[in-house]
Amino acid sequence: MKFSVIIPTYNDWQRLQQCVIALEDQTLSHDQYEVIVVDNSENGEIPEEVNLPSSVQLVHEPKPGSYAARNRGAKIATGEILAFTDSDCIPGRNWLKNAQKHFDQTTDLVGGKVEIFQPDGGSKYGYLYERVTAFPQHNNVPMGRGVTANLFVKKEVFEKMRGFNTTIKSGGDWEFTLRCTEAGHHMAYADDVKVKHPARNLHTIFRKHYRLTCGGALNIKREYGHSQLRMLGSHLKSGFTGRKKRSKVELSMNERFIVYSIDLMKFMYRVIIYVGVIFRLINPDKVRE
């Protein structure tokens, strides 16, 4: 069984090098996997200070969007299993070796654990929030929703399902894995298949929320024909009645207050975004995935 590790990157060369170093240090024999980096920048120019191992295949995908980049990597992959991660992730040493154990005749996709860590100089509030809220794979994978920070797919299944949908701006990983599982392909959660992901600072958290809200609004309008006003109403309703599943992390009263305060700010921010879209102050089509 050979793996093809596919990593899209958009001007994130410094963190990409950390990811590649971790892949060079895998306990799996090097002849059992390849690493494909897909540069999704506009011009395909690589900074002079970037030094990738000669074993890394580097290709350029000019079409904007990480899903287009991942599809590009999958086209040239020679492995039986496509292993997706992101340039800001650090795979554990046994990432590939442990993933091997979870594939059999009945398992077509595997979603692994994403551990949040606080990078040097990182926001303690961002770390606290994402430690509780980010990437709950143990909850989502059993429901058919996996993230490409840590996702394995049999190549034959990926090709059969025609890869990621490049027309949507956000949620393409969930859309793909749900499409696979609804077609009868089994996806398993693997707690021992781990990557580390740096906690975002609050500015980056809200920037991502802006992108996801705009992309989600486009997806819902395209799929269901709902108006932005109806989506705003649904968001307001879910904000008052919905309950989110959280990671089982012990928190003090002060920490709970911080997490709930950030949740409230995100809720209000999303309302503002919807209002901006309704009054055409925001064009979600121009938001880059």
Short mmCIF file of C-alpha atoms in Angstrom, two decimals, residues 51-189:
data_model
loop_
_atom_site.label_atom_id
_atom_site.label_comp_id
_atom_site.label_asym_id
_atom_site.label_seq_id
_atom_site.Cartn_x
_atom_site.Cartn_y
_atom_site.Cartn_z
CA ASN A 51 14.37 24.81 0.30
CA LEU A 52 12.28 21.67 -0.20
CA PRO A 53 13.76 18.14 -0.28
CA SER A 54 14.44 16.76 -3.73
CA SER A 55 11.94 13.96 -3.05
CA VAL A 56 9.06 16.47 -2.91
CA GLN A 57 7.13 16.92 -6.16
CA LEU A 58 6.16 20.57 -6.60
CA VAL A 59 3.44 21.53 -9.09
CA HIS A 60 1.56 24.76 -9.73
CA GLU A 61 -2.24 25.10 -9.90
CA PRO A 62 -3.20 28.63 -11.02
CA LYS A 63 -6.94 28.16 -10.51
CA PRO A 64 -7.72 29.78 -7.13
CA GLY A 65 -8.86 27.52 -4.32
CA SER A 66 -7.41 24.73 -2.24
CA TYR A 67 -9.89 22.21 -3.66
CA ALA A 68 -8.64 22.85 -7.18
CA ALA A 69 -5.09 22.45 -5.85
CA ARG A 70 -5.90 19.15 -4.17
CA ASN A 71 -7.53 17.83 -7.34
CA ARG A 72 -4.39 18.78 -9.25
CA GLY A 73 -2.23 16.83 -6.82
CA ALA A 74 -4.53 13.82 -7.02
CA LYS A 75 -4.19 13.71 -10.81
CA ILE A 76 -0.45 13.04 -10.68
CA ALA A 77 -0.54 10.86 -7.55
CA THR A 78 0.69 7.29 -7.95
CA GLY A 79 -0.33 5.95 -4.54
CA GLU A 80 -3.31 3.76 -3.76
CA ILE A 81 -4.24 6.05 -0.86
CA LEU A 82 -4.43 9.84 -1.08
CA ALA A 83 -3.37 11.46 2.20
CA PHE A 84 -4.51 15.07 2.53
CA THR A 85 -3.12 17.57 5.00
CA ASP A 86 -2.46 21.32 5.03
CA SER A 87 0.72 23.37 4.90
CA ASP A 88 0.21 24.62 8.48
CA CYS A 89 -0.16 21.09 9.88
CA ILE A 90 2.56 18.94 11.46
CA PRO A 91 1.90 15.20 11.01
CA GLY A 92 2.96 12.88 13.83
CA ARG A 93 5.84 10.47 13.15
CA ASN A 94 3.44 7.50 12.93
CA TRP A 95 0.84 9.37 10.88
CA LEU A 96 1.15 7.21 7.76
CA LYS A 97 2.10 3.97 9.50
CA ASN A 98 -0.95 4.14 11.77
CA ALA A 99 -3.23 5.07 8.88
CA GLN A 100 -2.25 1.82 7.14
CA LYS A 101 -3.88 -0.20 9.89
CA HIS A 102 -7.30 1.37 9.37
CA PHE A 103 -7.73 0.49 5.70
CA ASP A 104 -9.38 -2.76 4.71
CA GLN A 105 -11.94 -3.93 2.18
CA THR A 106 -14.76 -2.09 3.97
CA THR A 107 -13.03 1.22 4.82
CA ASP A 108 -12.58 3.71 1.99
CA LEU A 109 -11.87 6.92 3.91
CA VAL A 110 -10.17 7.69 7.22
CA GLY A 111 -10.39 10.92 9.18
CA GLY A 112 -7.68 11.36 11.80
CA LYS A 113 -7.30 13.44 14.94
CA VAL A 114 -6.33 17.12 14.70
CA GLU A 115 -4.56 18.37 17.83
CA ILE A 116 -4.45 22.10 18.49
CA PHE A 117 -1.25 23.62 19.81
CA GLN A 118 -0.24 27.17 20.71
CA PRO A 119 2.56 28.37 18.40
CA ASP A 120 5.37 30.58 19.65
CA GLY A 121 3.97 34.06 20.14
CA GLY A 122 0.44 32.81 19.50
CA SER A 123 -2.70 34.16 21.11
CA LYS A 124 -3.63 32.44 24.36
CA TYR A 125 -7.28 33.34 23.78
CA GLY A 126 -7.21 31.92 20.28
CA TYR A 127 -5.59 28.75 21.61
CA LEU A 128 -8.17 28.41 24.40
CA TYR A 129 -11.04 28.86 21.97
CA GLU A 130 -9.79 26.52 19.27
CA ARG A 131 -8.73 23.87 21.77
CA VAL A 132 -12.43 23.58 22.59
CA THR A 133 -14.05 24.26 19.23
CA ALA A 134 -11.74 23.46 16.32
CA PHE A 135 -11.73 20.24 14.27
CA PRO A 136 -13.89 17.88 16.40
CA GLN A 137 -13.18 14.96 14.09
CA HIS A 138 -14.32 12.41 16.67
CA ASN A 139 -17.83 13.93 16.45
CA ASN A 140 -17.94 14.78 12.76
CA VAL A 141 -16.34 11.79 11.01
CA PRO A 142 -19.01 9.31 12.23
CA MET A 143 -21.55 11.67 10.63
CA GLY A 144 -19.67 11.59 7.32
CA ARG A 145 -17.91 14.94 7.66
CA GLY A 146 -14.12 15.01 7.58
CA VAL A 147 -11.64 17.84 7.15
CA THR A 148 -8.72 17.86 4.74
CA ALA A 149 -6.29 18.78 7.52
CA ASN A 150 -6.21 15.03 8.15
CA LEU A 151 -8.06 12.94 5.58
CA PHE A 152 -7.20 9.71 3.75
CA VAL A 153 -9.10 8.47 0.70
CA LYS A 154 -8.61 5.47 -1.56
CA LYS A 155 -7.63 6.90 -4.92
CA GLU A 156 -10.11 4.74 -6.79
CA VAL A 157 -12.90 6.17 -4.62
CA PHE A 158 -11.64 9.72 -5.11
CA GLU A 159 -11.68 9.28 -8.88
CA LYS A 160 -15.07 7.57 -8.84
CA MET A 161 -16.52 10.51 -6.88
CA ARG A 162 -14.74 12.97 -9.24
CA GLY A 163 -12.78 14.64 -6.49
CA PHE A 164 -13.54 17.90 -4.75
CA ASN A 165 -16.14 20.30 -6.06
CA THR A 166 -14.10 23.32 -7.15
CA THR A 167 -17.14 25.54 -7.69
CA ILE A 168 -17.80 26.02 -3.98
CA LYS A 169 -15.76 28.41 -1.87
CA SER A 170 -15.93 26.73 1.55
CA GLY A 171 -16.92 23.42 3.08
CA GLY A 172 -15.60 21.45 0.13
CA ASP A 173 -14.10 18.82 2.40
CA TRP A 174 -17.43 18.19 4.15
CA GLU A 175 -19.26 18.22 0.82
CA PHE A 176 -16.84 15.63 -0.59
CA THR A 177 -16.87 13.27 2.40
CA LEU A 178 -20.67 13.47 2.71
CA ARG A 179 -20.96 12.71 -1.00
CA CYS A 180 -18.72 9.67 -0.50
CA THR A 181 -20.50 8.30 2.55
CA GLU A 182 -23.95 8.88 1.05
CA ALA A 183 -22.78 6.84 -1.94
CA GLY A 184 -22.02 3.95 0.43
CA HIS A 185 -18.29 4.42 1.04
CA HIS A 186 -17.37 3.89 4.68
CA MET A 187 -15.32 6.50 6.53
CA ALA A 188 -13.69 5.64 9.86
CA TYR A 189 -12.33 7.87 12.59
#
